[in-house]
Amino acid sequence: MVSIADVARDAGVSSSTVSYVLSGKRSISSETQRRVEASIHRLGYHPHAGARALASSRTSVLALIMPLRTDIDVPVLMGFVNSVVTTARNYDYDVLLLTNDEGPAGLRRVADSAMADALLLMDVEDDDPRVPVLQSLSCPGVLIGLPNDPGDLSCVDLDFSAAAKRCVRHLADLGHEQVALVGPSPVVYERGTSFAGRFLRGFTSAARERGLHATSQACLPSYEGVRDCLDRLLTDQPRLTGLVVHNEAVLDPLLSELHSRGMRIPEDISVVAVTPDEMAANRPVPLTTVPLPSEDIGRIAVEMTMRELQGVRSPEIRLLSPRLVPARSTAQRY
């Protein structure tokens, strides 16, 4: 393996000078720095992670806490993970992915073991018991989600309430008077998951504002769950003409079930879904969507974290404005 001594010899400097270039702890002339960096690149030198951590009291690792539950749509979550990992590498950081649902105890374990320099939390609940613990830790923490009381923690997420309102108003503008929400699995609501509650409240509020007959149903991510959900919705609203889908895992079985019941999209029923762009593509009828901006959310979360690691303490809440992309799954109702 290439060592610091090898780089120093190639660049014609001392080993301590190479260390200073790597750590940035001392001012080095631009010419010397360029020479050292050229040698590092030419020789393919990589700092030893353990030694670097001892020298800087940093691990250059971010911990992403993402509980994997049966009701979570893994492909959607991986969009966030990919963005966090990619952005972290731009800062020469790696990402430790923690998927066990250990709650507050898990945060303390990670912090006490010094495995990571900062923590990023996903799957945030309204009254998340992890939030007070994260506030008490010495390492920075950022939330991908918005609890009722984030305190002095930075948060980033899609504005789910505004997203629901965009969906409802789009259907109302097309003349639909009876609309329904196909929501996440029942346990998502039971846990008090923040994004689900905010979306439901936005849906209900917008339907009331526009004078629509509206209802909502939680939907299990299975064909049987979809059939039961549609049965309940159509029993409550036999003249239902507009569906808002906030459950990526049921999109395919839902569209299939509508087809099997002879309900044409959009002639008989219009569908608008909250989903990543790539999940809306390559369907028989292109879907009208509010795209889930996982790439932007992951990037912003890492940027917030890096600012805190650099000593800039300015907590903020960033809720990204939704955009609606019309397609052929929604149409004017006459």
JSON list of N, CA, C and O in Angstrom, two decimals, residues 277-333:
[
{"chain": "A", "resi": 277, "resn": "ASP", "atom": "N", "xyz": [-40.59, 10.21, -9.99]},
{"chain": "A", "resi": 277, "resn": "ASP", "atom": "CA", "xyz": [-40.78, 10.30, -11.44]},
{"chain": "A", "resi": 277, "resn": "ASP", "atom": "C", "xyz": [-40.63, 8.95, -12.13]},
{"chain": "A", "resi": 277, "resn": "ASP", "atom": "O", "xyz": [-41.42, 8.59, -13.00]},
{"chain": "A", "resi": 278, "resn": "GLU", "atom": "N", "xyz": [-39.58, 8.20, -11.73]},
{"chain": "A", "resi": 278, "resn": "GLU", "atom": "CA", "xyz": [-39.29, 6.95, -12.43]},
{"chain": "A", "resi": 278, "resn": "GLU", "atom": "C", "xyz": [-40.38, 5.90, -12.24]},
{"chain": "A", "resi": 278, "resn": "GLU", "atom": "O", "xyz": [-40.55, 5.00, -13.06]},
{"chain": "A", "resi": 279, "resn": "MET", "atom": "N", "xyz": [-41.15, 6.00, -11.15]},
{"chain": "A", "resi": 279, "resn": "MET", "atom": "CA", "xyz": [-42.21, 5.03, -10.90]},
{"chain": "A", "resi": 279, "resn": "MET", "atom": "C", "xyz": [-43.48, 5.37, -11.68]},
{"chain": "A", "resi": 279, "resn": "MET", "atom": "O", "xyz": [-44.41, 4.55, -11.76]},
{"chain": "A", "resi": 280, "resn": "ALA", "atom": "N", "xyz": [-43.55, 6.57, -12.23]},
{"chain": "A", "resi": 280, "resn": "ALA", "atom": "CA", "xyz": [-44.72, 6.96, -13.01]},
{"chain": "A", "resi": 280, "resn": "ALA", "atom": "C", "xyz": [-44.55, 6.67, -14.50]},
{"chain": "A", "resi": 280, "resn": "ALA", "atom": "O", "xyz": [-45.50, 6.73, -15.26]},
{"chain": "A", "resi": 281, "resn": "ALA", "atom": "N", "xyz": [-43.33, 6.33, -14.88]},
{"chain": "A", "resi": 281, "resn": "ALA", "atom": "CA", "xyz": [-43.05, 6.10, -16.30]},
{"chain": "A", "resi": 281, "resn": "ALA", "atom": "C", "xyz": [-43.40, 4.66, -16.70]},
{"chain": "A", "resi": 281, "resn": "ALA", "atom": "O", "xyz": [-43.61, 3.78, -15.88]},
{"chain": "A", "resi": 282, "resn": "ASN", "atom": "N", "xyz": [-43.45, 4.44, -18.00]},
{"chain": "A", "resi": 282, "resn": "ASN", "atom": "CA", "xyz": [-43.65, 3.11, -18.58]},
{"chain": "A", "resi": 282, "resn": "ASN", "atom": "C", "xyz": [-44.92, 2.42, -18.09]},
{"chain": "A", "resi": 282, "resn": "ASN", "atom": "O", "xyz": [-44.92, 1.24, -17.75]},
{"chain": "A", "resi": 283, "resn": "ARG", "atom": "N", "xyz": [-45.99, 3.17, -18.03]},
{"chain": "A", "resi": 283, "resn": "ARG", "atom": "CA", "xyz": [-47.29, 2.59, -17.68]},
{"chain": "A", "resi": 283, "resn": "ARG", "atom": "C", "xyz": [-48.23, 2.73, -18.89]},
{"chain": "A", "resi": 283, "resn": "ARG", "atom": "O", "xyz": [-48.03, 3.61, -19.73]},
{"chain": "A", "resi": 284, "resn": "PRO", "atom": "N", "xyz": [-49.24, 1.87, -18.99]},
{"chain": "A", "resi": 284, "resn": "PRO", "atom": "CA", "xyz": [-50.15, 1.95, -20.14]},
{"chain": "A", "resi": 284, "resn": "PRO", "atom": "C", "xyz": [-50.76, 3.33, -20.31]},
{"chain": "A", "resi": 284, "resn": "PRO", "atom": "O", "xyz": [-50.92, 3.81, -21.43]},
{"chain": "A", "resi": 285, "resn": "VAL", "atom": "N", "xyz": [-51.10, 3.97, -19.18]},
{"chain": "A", "resi": 285, "resn": "VAL", "atom": "CA", "xyz": [-51.58, 5.35, -19.20]},
{"chain": "A", "resi": 285, "resn": "VAL", "atom": "C", "xyz": [-50.63, 6.18, -18.36]},
{"chain": "A", "resi": 285, "resn": "VAL", "atom": "O", "xyz": [-50.52, 5.96, -17.15]},
{"chain": "A", "resi": 286, "resn": "PRO", "atom": "N", "xyz": [-49.87, 7.12, -18.96]},
{"chain": "A", "resi": 286, "resn": "PRO", "atom": "CA", "xyz": [-48.95, 7.94, -18.18]},
{"chain": "A", "resi": 286, "resn": "PRO", "atom": "C", "xyz": [-49.69, 8.66, -17.04]},
{"chain": "A", "resi": 286, "resn": "PRO", "atom": "O", "xyz": [-50.75, 9.24, -17.24]},
{"chain": "A", "resi": 287, "resn": "LEU", "atom": "N", "xyz": [-49.11, 8.59, -15.85]},
{"chain": "A", "resi": 287, "resn": "LEU", "atom": "CA", "xyz": [-49.79, 9.10, -14.66]},
{"chain": "A", "resi": 287, "resn": "LEU", "atom": "C", "xyz": [-49.55, 10.58, -14.42]},
{"chain": "A", "resi": 287, "resn": "LEU", "atom": "O", "xyz": [-48.42, 11.07, -14.55]},
{"chain": "A", "resi": 288, "resn": "THR", "atom": "N", "xyz": [-50.61, 11.28, -14.05]},
{"chain": "A", "resi": 288, "resn": "THR", "atom": "CA", "xyz": [-50.47, 12.62, -13.49]},
{"chain": "A", "resi": 288, "resn": "THR", "atom": "C", "xyz": [-49.89, 12.45, -12.09]},
{"chain": "A", "resi": 288, "resn": "THR", "atom": "O", "xyz": [-50.41, 11.66, -11.29]},
{"chain": "A", "resi": 289, "resn": "THR", "atom": "N", "xyz": [-48.83, 13.18, -11.80]},
{"chain": "A", "resi": 289, "resn": "THR", "atom": "CA", "xyz": [-48.14, 12.95, -10.53]},
{"chain": "A", "resi": 289, "resn": "THR", "atom": "C", "xyz": [-47.75, 14.25, -9.83]},
{"chain": "A", "resi": 289, "resn": "THR", "atom": "O", "xyz": [-47.61, 15.31, -10.46]},
{"chain": "A", "resi": 290, "resn": "VAL", "atom": "N", "xyz": [-47.56, 14.13, -8.53]},
{"chain": "A", "resi": 290, "resn": "VAL", "atom": "CA", "xyz": [-46.76, 15.07, -7.77]},
{"chain": "A", "resi": 290, "resn": "VAL", "atom": "C", "xyz": [-45.48, 14.30, -7.44]},
{"chain": "A", "resi": 290, "resn": "VAL", "atom": "O", "xyz": [-45.49, 13.38, -6.62]},
{"chain": "A", "resi": 291, "resn": "PRO", "atom": "N", "xyz": [-44.39, 14.59, -8.14]},
{"chain": "A", "resi": 291, "resn": "PRO", "atom": "CA", "xyz": [-43.16, 13.81, -7.95]},
{"chain": "A", "resi": 291, "resn": "PRO", "atom": "C", "xyz": [-42.61, 13.96, -6.53]},
{"chain": "A", "resi": 291, "resn": "PRO", "atom": "O", "xyz": [-42.66, 15.04, -5.94]},
{"chain": "A", "resi": 292, "resn": "LEU", "atom": "N", "xyz": [-42.10, 12.86, -6.01]},
{"chain": "A", "resi": 292, "resn": "LEU", "atom": "CA", "xyz": [-41.45, 12.85, -4.70]},
{"chain": "A", "resi": 292, "resn": "LEU", "atom": "C", "xyz": [-39.98, 13.23, -4.90]},
{"chain": "A", "resi": 292, "resn": "LEU", "atom": "O", "xyz": [-39.23, 12.47, -5.51]},
{"chain": "A", "resi": 293, "resn": "PRO", "atom": "N", "xyz": [-39.54, 14.39, -4.40]},
{"chain": "A", "resi": 293, "resn": "PRO", "atom": "CA", "xyz": [-38.19, 14.88, -4.71]},
{"chain": "A", "resi": 293, "resn": "PRO", "atom": "C", "xyz": [-37.12, 14.28, -3.80]},
{"chain": "A", "resi": 293, "resn": "PRO", "atom": "O", "xyz": [-36.42, 14.97, -3.06]},
{"chain": "A", "resi": 294, "resn": "SER", "atom": "N", "xyz": [-36.97, 12.95, -3.87]},
{"chain": "A", "resi": 294, "resn": "SER", "atom": "CA", "xyz": [-36.03, 12.26, -2.96]},
{"chain": "A", "resi": 294, "resn": "SER", "atom": "C", "xyz": [-34.59, 12.73, -3.17]},
{"chain": "A", "resi": 294, "resn": "SER", "atom": "O", "xyz": [-33.82, 12.85, -2.21]},
{"chain": "A", "resi": 295, "resn": "GLU", "atom": "N", "xyz": [-34.22, 13.01, -4.42]},
{"chain": "A", "resi": 295, "resn": "GLU", "atom": "CA", "xyz": [-32.84, 13.46, -4.69]},
{"chain": "A", "resi": 295, "resn": "GLU", "atom": "C", "xyz": [-32.56, 14.79, -4.01]},
{"chain": "A", "resi": 295, "resn": "GLU", "atom": "O", "xyz": [-31.52, 14.97, -3.35]},
{"chain": "A", "resi": 296, "resn": "ASP", "atom": "N", "xyz": [-33.48, 15.73, -4.13]},
{"chain": "A", "resi": 296, "resn": "ASP", "atom": "CA", "xyz": [-33.29, 17.05, -3.50]},
{"chain": "A", "resi": 296, "resn": "ASP", "atom": "C", "xyz": [-33.30, 16.94, -1.98]},
{"chain": "A", "resi": 296, "resn": "ASP", "atom": "O", "xyz": [-32.50, 17.58, -1.29]},
{"chain": "A", "resi": 297, "resn": "ILE", "atom": "N", "xyz": [-34.22, 16.14, -1.43]},
{"chain": "A", "resi": 297, "resn": "ILE", "atom": "CA", "xyz": [-34.33, 16.01, 0.02]},
{"chain": "A", "resi": 297, "resn": "ILE", "atom": "C", "xyz": [-33.06, 15.41, 0.60]},
{"chain": "A", "resi": 297, "resn": "ILE", "atom": "O", "xyz": [-32.52, 15.90, 1.61]},
{"chain": "A", "resi": 298, "resn": "GLY", "atom": "N", "xyz": [-32.56, 14.32, -0.01]},
{"chain": "A", "resi": 298, "resn": "GLY", "atom": "CA", "xyz": [-31.33, 13.71, 0.49]},
{"chain": "A", "resi": 298, "resn": "GLY", "atom": "C", "xyz": [-30.15, 14.65, 0.42]},
{"chain": "A", "resi": 298, "resn": "GLY", "atom": "O", "xyz": [-29.34, 14.73, 1.35]},
{"chain": "A", "resi": 299, "resn": "ARG", "atom": "N", "xyz": [-30.04, 15.37, -0.70]},
{"chain": "A", "resi": 299, "resn": "ARG", "atom": "CA", "xyz": [-28.92, 16.32, -0.86]},
{"chain": "A", "resi": 299, "resn": "ARG", "atom": "C", "xyz": [-28.97, 17.42, 0.20]},
{"chain": "A", "resi": 299, "resn": "ARG", "atom": "O", "xyz": [-27.96, 17.72, 0.84]},
{"chain": "A", "resi": 300, "resn": "ILE", "atom": "N", "xyz": [-30.15, 18.00, 0.40]},
{"chain": "A", "resi": 300, "resn": "ILE", "atom": "CA", "xyz": [-30.28, 19.09, 1.38]},
{"chain": "A", "resi": 300, "resn": "ILE", "atom": "C", "xyz": [-30.00, 18.59, 2.79]},
{"chain": "A", "resi": 300, "resn": "ILE", "atom": "O", "xyz": [-29.37, 19.29, 3.59]},
{"chain": "A", "resi": 301, "resn": "ALA", "atom": "N", "xyz": [-30.44, 17.38, 3.11]},
{"chain": "A", "resi": 301, "resn": "ALA", "atom": "CA", "xyz": [-30.19, 16.82, 4.44]},
{"chain": "A", "resi": 301, "resn": "ALA", "atom": "C", "xyz": [-28.69, 16.71, 4.72]},
{"chain": "A", "resi": 301, "resn": "ALA", "atom": "O", "xyz": [-28.23, 17.04, 5.81]},
{"chain": "A", "resi": 302, "resn": "VAL", "atom": "N", "xyz": [-27.94, 16.25, 3.73]},
{"chain": "A", "resi": 302, "resn": "VAL", "atom": "CA", "xyz": [-26.49, 16.13, 3.91]},
{"chain": "A", "resi": 302, "resn": "VAL", "atom": "C", "xyz": [-25.86, 17.52, 4.01]},
{"chain": "A", "resi": 302, "resn": "VAL", "atom": "O", "xyz": [-24.96, 17.75, 4.85]},
{"chain": "A", "resi": 303, "resn": "GLU", "atom": "N", "xyz": [-26.30, 18.46, 3.19]},
{"chain": "A", "resi": 303, "resn": "GLU", "atom": "CA", "xyz": [-25.75, 19.81, 3.25]},
{"chain": "A", "resi": 303, "resn": "GLU", "atom": "C", "xyz": [-26.00, 20.45, 4.62]},
{"chain": "A", "resi": 303, "resn": "GLU", "atom": "O", "xyz": [-25.12, 21.12, 5.17]},
{"chain": "A", "resi": 304, "resn": "MET", "atom": "N", "xyz": [-27.19, 20.24, 5.16]},
{"chain": "A", "resi": 304, "resn": "MET", "atom": "CA", "xyz": [-27.49, 20.74, 6.51]},
{"chain": "A", "resi": 304, "resn": "MET", "atom": "C", "xyz": [-26.54, 20.11, 7.54]},
{"chain": "A", "resi": 304, "resn": "MET", "atom": "O", "xyz": [-26.02, 20.79, 8.43]},
{"chain": "A", "resi": 305, "resn": "THR", "atom": "N", "xyz": [-26.31, 18.82, 7.39]},
{"chain": "A", "resi": 305, "resn": "THR", "atom": "CA", "xyz": [-25.44, 18.09, 8.32]},
{"chain": "A", "resi": 305, "resn": "THR", "atom": "C", "xyz": [-24.01, 18.61, 8.24]},
{"chain": "A", "resi": 305, "resn": "THR", "atom": "O", "xyz": [-23.35, 18.83, 9.27]},
{"chain": "A", "resi": 306, "resn": "MET", "atom": "N", "xyz": [-23.52, 18.82, 7.03]},
{"chain": "A", "resi": 306, "resn": "MET", "atom": "CA", "xyz": [-22.13, 19.27, 6.87]},
{"chain": "A", "resi": 306, "resn": "MET", "atom": "C", "xyz": [-21.94, 20.67, 7.45]},
{"chain": "A", "resi": 306, "resn": "MET", "atom": "O", "xyz": [-20.89, 20.98, 8.02]},
{"chain": "A", "resi": 307, "resn": "ARG", "atom": "N", "xyz": [-22.96, 21.53, 7.32]},
{"chain": "A", "resi": 307, "resn": "ARG", "atom": "CA", "xyz": [-22.84, 22.87, 7.92]},
{"chain": "A", "resi": 307, "resn": "ARG", "atom": "C", "xyz": [-22.70, 22.76, 9.43]},
{"chain": "A", "resi": 307, "resn": "ARG", "atom": "O", "xyz": [-21.91, 23.49, 10.04]},
{"chain": "A", "resi": 308, "resn": "GLU", "atom": "N", "xyz": [-23.47, 21.86, 10.03]},
{"chain": "A", "resi": 308, "resn": "GLU", "atom": "CA", "xyz": [-23.37, 21.69, 11.47]},
{"chain": "A", "resi": 308, "resn": "GLU", "atom": "C", "xyz": [-22.01, 21.12, 11.87]},
{"chain": "A", "resi": 308, "resn": "GLU", "atom": "O", "xyz": [-21.44, 21.51, 12.89]},
{"chain": "A", "resi": 309, "resn": "LEU", "atom": "N", "xyz": [-21.49, 20.20, 11.07]},
{"chain": "A", "resi": 309, "resn": "LEU", "atom": "CA", "xyz": [-20.16, 19.65, 11.37]},
{"chain": "A", "resi": 309, "resn": "LEU", "atom": "C", "xyz": [-19.07, 20.71, 11.24]},
{"chain": "A", "resi": 309, "resn": "LEU", "atom": "O", "xyz": [-18.02, 20.60, 11.87]},
{"chain": "A", "resi": 310, "resn": "GLN", "atom": "N", "xyz": [-19.34, 21.72, 10.42]},
{"chain": "A", "resi": 310, "resn": "GLN", "atom": "CA", "xyz": [-18.39, 22.83, 10.28]},
{"chain": "A", "resi": 310, "resn": "GLN", "atom": "C", "xyz": [-18.59, 23.90, 11.33]},
{"chain": "A", "resi": 310, "resn": "GLN", "atom": "O", "xyz": [-17.95, 24.95, 11.29]},
{"chain": "A", "resi": 311, "resn": "GLY", "atom": "N", "xyz": [-19.49, 23.65, 12.27]},
{"chain": "A", "resi": 311, "resn": "GLY", "atom": "CA", "xyz": [-19.69, 24.58, 13.39]},
{"chain": "A", "resi": 311, "resn": "GLY", "atom": "C", "xyz": [-20.73, 25.64, 13.16]},
{"chain": "A", "resi": 311, "resn": "GLY", "atom": "O", "xyz": [-20.86, 26.57, 13.97]},
{"chain": "A", "resi": 312, "resn": "VAL", "atom": "N", "xyz": [-21.48, 25.55, 12.06]},
{"chain": "A", "resi": 312, "resn": "VAL", "atom": "CA", "xyz": [-22.52, 26.54, 11.78]},
{"chain": "A", "resi": 312, "resn": "VAL", "atom": "C", "xyz": [-23.85, 26.03, 12.33]},
{"chain": "A", "resi": 312, "resn": "VAL", "atom": "O", "xyz": [-24.47, 25.13, 11.78]},
{"chain": "A", "resi": 313, "resn": "ARG", "atom": "N", "xyz": [-24.29, 26.61, 13.44]},
{"chain": "A", "resi": 313, "resn": "ARG", "atom": "CA", "xyz": [-25.53, 26.18, 14.08]},
{"chain": "A", "resi": 313, "resn": "ARG", "atom": "C", "xyz": [-26.64, 27.16, 13.72]},
{"chain": "A", "resi": 313, "resn": "ARG", "atom": "O", "xyz": [-26.80, 28.21, 14.34]},
{"chain": "A", "resi": 314, "resn": "SER", "atom": "N", "xyz": [-27.40, 26.81, 12.71]},
{"chain": "A", "resi": 314, "resn": "SER", "atom": "CA", "xyz": [-28.53, 27.64, 12.30]},
{"chain": "A", "resi": 314, "resn": "SER", "atom": "C", "xyz": [-29.67, 26.72, 11.89]},
{"chain": "A", "resi": 314, "resn": "SER", "atom": "O", "xyz": [-29.90, 26.49, 10.70]},
{"chain": "A", "resi": 315, "resn": "PRO", "atom": "N", "xyz": [-30.37, 26.14, 12.88]},
{"chain": "A", "resi": 315, "resn": "PRO", "atom": "CA", "xyz": [-31.44, 25.19, 12.57]},
{"chain": "A", "resi": 315, "resn": "PRO", "atom": "C", "xyz": [-32.49, 25.79, 11.65]},
{"chain": "A", "resi": 315, "resn": "PRO", "atom": "O", "xyz": [-32.85, 26.96, 11.78]},
{"chain": "A", "resi": 316, "resn": "GLU", "atom": "N", "xyz": [-32.95, 24.98, 10.72]},
{"chain": "A", "resi": 316, "resn": "GLU", "atom": "CA", "xyz": [-33.97, 25.46, 9.78]},
{"chain": "A", "resi": 316, "resn": "GLU", "atom": "C", "xyz": [-34.91, 24.32, 9.41]},
{"chain": "A", "resi": 316, "resn": "GLU", "atom": "O", "xyz": [-34.57, 23.14, 9.51]},
{"chain": "A", "resi": 317, "resn": "ILE", "atom": "N", "xyz": [-36.11, 24.70, 8.98]},
{"chain": "A", "resi": 317, "resn": "ILE", "atom": "CA", "xyz": [-37.09, 23.74, 8.48]},
{"chain": "A", "resi": 317, "resn": "ILE", "atom": "C", "xyz": [-37.30, 24.05, 7.00]},
{"chain": "A", "resi": 317, "resn": "ILE", "atom": "O", "xyz": [-37.71, 25.15, 6.64]},
{"chain": "A", "resi": 318, "resn": "ARG", "atom": "N", "xyz": [-36.99, 23.08, 6.15]},
{"chain": "A", "resi": 318, "resn": "ARG", "atom": "CA", "xyz": [-37.14, 23.25, 4.70]},
{"chain": "A", "resi": 318, "resn": "ARG", "atom": "C", "xyz": [-38.22, 22.30, 4.22]},
{"chain": "A", "resi": 318, "resn": "ARG", "atom": "O", "xyz": [-38.03, 21.08, 4.20]},
{"chain": "A", "resi": 319, "resn": "LEU", "atom": "N", "xyz": [-39.35, 22.83, 3.83]},
{"chain": "A", "resi": 319, "resn": "LEU", "atom": "CA", "xyz": [-40.41, 22.04, 3.21]},
{"chain": "A", "resi": 319, "resn": "LEU", "atom": "C", "xyz": [-40.46, 22.41, 1.74]},
{"chain": "A", "resi": 319, "resn": "LEU", "atom": "O", "xyz": [-40.77, 23.55, 1.39]},
{"chain": "A", "resi": 320, "resn": "LEU", "atom": "N", "xyz": [-40.14, 21.46, 0.88]},
{"chain": "A", "resi": 320, "resn": "LEU", "atom": "CA", "xyz": [-40.04, 21.72, -0.55]},
{"chain": "A", "resi": 320, "resn": "LEU", "atom": "C", "xyz": [-41.42, 21.83, -1.17]},
{"chain": "A", "resi": 320, "resn": "LEU", "atom": "O", "xyz": [-42.30, 20.99, -0.92]},
{"chain": "A", "resi": 321, "resn": "SER", "atom": "N", "xyz": [-41.60, 22.86, -1.98]},
{"chain": "A", "resi": 321, "resn": "SER", "atom": "CA", "xyz": [-42.90, 23.08, -2.63]},
{"chain": "A", "resi": 321, "resn": "SER", "atom": "C", "xyz": [-43.16, 21.98, -3.65]},
{"chain": "A", "resi": 321, "resn": "SER", "atom": "O", "xyz": [-42.28, 21.64, -4.45]},
{"chain": "A", "resi": 322, "resn": "PRO", "atom": "N", "xyz": [-44.37, 21.43, -3.66]},
{"chain": "A", "resi": 322, "resn": "PRO", "atom": "CA", "xyz": [-44.69, 20.37, -4.62]},
{"chain": "A", "resi": 322, "resn": "PRO", "atom": "C", "xyz": [-44.93, 20.94, -6.00]},
{"chain": "A", "resi": 322, "resn": "PRO", "atom": "O", "xyz": [-45.33, 22.09, -6.15]},
{"chain": "A", "resi": 323, "resn": "ARG", "atom": "N", "xyz": [-44.70, 20.13, -7.01]},
{"chain": "A", "resi": 323, "resn": "ARG", "atom": "CA", "xyz": [-45.08, 20.49, -8.38]},
{"chain": "A", "resi": 323, "resn": "ARG", "atom": "C", "xyz": [-45.96, 19.36, -8.91]},
{"chain": "A", "resi": 323, "resn": "ARG", "atom": "O", "xyz": [-45.73, 18.18, -8.60]},
{"chain": "A", "resi": 324, "resn": "LEU", "atom": "N", "xyz": [-46.94, 19.72, -9.68]},
{"chain": "A", "resi": 324, "resn": "LEU", "atom": "CA", "xyz": [-47.83, 18.72, -10.27]},
{"chain": "A", "resi": 324, "resn": "LEU", "atom": "C", "xyz": [-47.53, 18.59, -11.76]},
{"chain": "A", "resi": 324, "resn": "LEU", "atom": "O", "xyz": [-47.42, 19.61, -12.45]},
{"chain": "A", "resi": 325, "resn": "VAL", "atom": "N", "xyz": [-47.36, 17.37, -12.21]},
{"chain": "A", "resi": 325, "resn": "VAL", "atom": "CA", "xyz": [-47.03, 17.10, -13.61]},
{"chain": "A", "resi": 325, "resn": "VAL", "atom": "C", "xyz": [-48.24, 16.42, -14.27]},
{"chain": "A", "resi": 325, "resn": "VAL", "atom": "O", "xyz": [-48.49, 15.22, -14.07]},
{"chain": "A", "resi": 326, "resn": "PRO", "atom": "N", "xyz": [-49.04, 17.17, -15.05]},
{"chain": "A", "resi": 326, "resn": "PRO", "atom": "CA", "xyz": [-50.23, 16.58, -15.67]},
{"chain": "A", "resi": 326, "resn": "PRO", "atom": "C", "xyz": [-49.84, 15.55, -16.74]},
{"chain": "A", "resi": 326, "resn": "PRO", "atom": "O", "xyz": [-48.84, 15.70, -17.44]},
{"chain": "A", "resi": 327, "resn": "ALA", "atom": "N", "xyz": [-50.64, 14.49, -16.81]},
{"chain": "A", "resi": 327, "resn": "ALA", "atom": "CA", "xyz": [-50.46, 13.48, -17.86]},
{"chain": "A", "resi": 327, "resn": "ALA", "atom": "C", "xyz": [-51.84, 12.94, -18.23]},
{"chain": "A", "resi": 327, "resn": "ALA", "atom": "O", "xyz": [-52.86, 13.55, -17.90]},
{"chain": "A", "resi": 328, "resn": "ARG", "atom": "N", "xyz": [-51.87, 11.77, -18.85]},
{"chain": "A", "resi": 328, "resn": "ARG", "atom": "CA", "xyz": [-53.13, 11.29, -19.42]},
{"chain": "A", "resi": 328, "resn": "ARG", "atom": "C", "xyz": [-54.02, 10.53, -18.44]},
{"chain": "A", "resi": 328, "resn": "ARG", "atom": "O", "xyz": [-55.07, 10.04, -18.84]},
{"chain": "A", "resi": 329, "resn": "SER", "atom": "N", "xyz": [-53.63, 10.45, -17.17]},
{"chain": "A", "resi": 329, "resn": "SER", "atom": "CA", "xyz": [-54.47, 9.71, -16.22]},
{"chain": "A", "resi": 329, "resn": "SER", "atom": "C", "xyz": [-55.53, 10.59, -15.58]},
{"chain": "A", "resi": 329, "resn": "SER", "atom": "O", "xyz": [-56.34, 10.10, -14.80]},
{"chain": "A", "resi": 330, "resn": "THR", "atom": "N", "xyz": [-55.53, 11.89, -15.89]},
{"chain": "A", "resi": 330, "resn": "THR", "atom": "CA", "xyz": [-56.58, 12.78, -15.39]},
{"chain": "A", "resi": 330, "resn": "THR", "atom": "C", "xyz": [-57.19, 13.53, -16.58]},
{"chain": "A", "resi": 330, "resn": "THR", "atom": "O", "xyz": [-56.48, 13.88, -17.53]},
{"chain": "A", "resi": 331, "resn": "ALA", "atom": "N", "xyz": [-58.51, 13.75, -16.51]},
{"chain": "A", "resi": 331, "resn": "ALA", "atom": "CA", "xyz": [-59.20, 14.40, -17.63]},
{"chain": "A", "resi": 331, "resn": "ALA", "atom": "C", "xyz": [-60.40, 15.20, -17.11]},
{"chain": "A", "resi": 331, "resn": "ALA", "atom": "O", "xyz": [-60.87, 15.00, -15.99]},
{"chain": "A", "resi": 332, "resn": "GLN", "atom": "N", "xyz": [-60.86, 16.09, -17.97]},
{"chain": "A", "resi": 332, "resn": "GLN", "atom": "CA", "xyz": [-62.02, 16.92, -17.65]},
{"chain": "A", "resi": 332, "resn": "GLN", "atom": "C", "xyz": [-63.25, 16.04, -17.41]},
{"chain": "A", "resi": 332, "resn": "GLN", "atom": "O", "xyz": [-63.49, 15.08, -18.14]},
{"chain": "A", "resi": 333, "resn": "ARG", "atom": "N", "xyz": [-64.01, 16.41, -16.36]},
{"chain": "A", "resi": 333, "resn": "ARG", "atom": "CA", "xyz": [-65.25, 15.71, -16.07]},
{"chain": "A", "resi": 333, "resn": "ARG", "atom": "C", "xyz": [-66.42, 16.55, -16.51]},
{"chain": "A", "resi": 333, "resn": "ARG", "atom": "O", "xyz": [-66.60, 17.69, -16.06]}
]
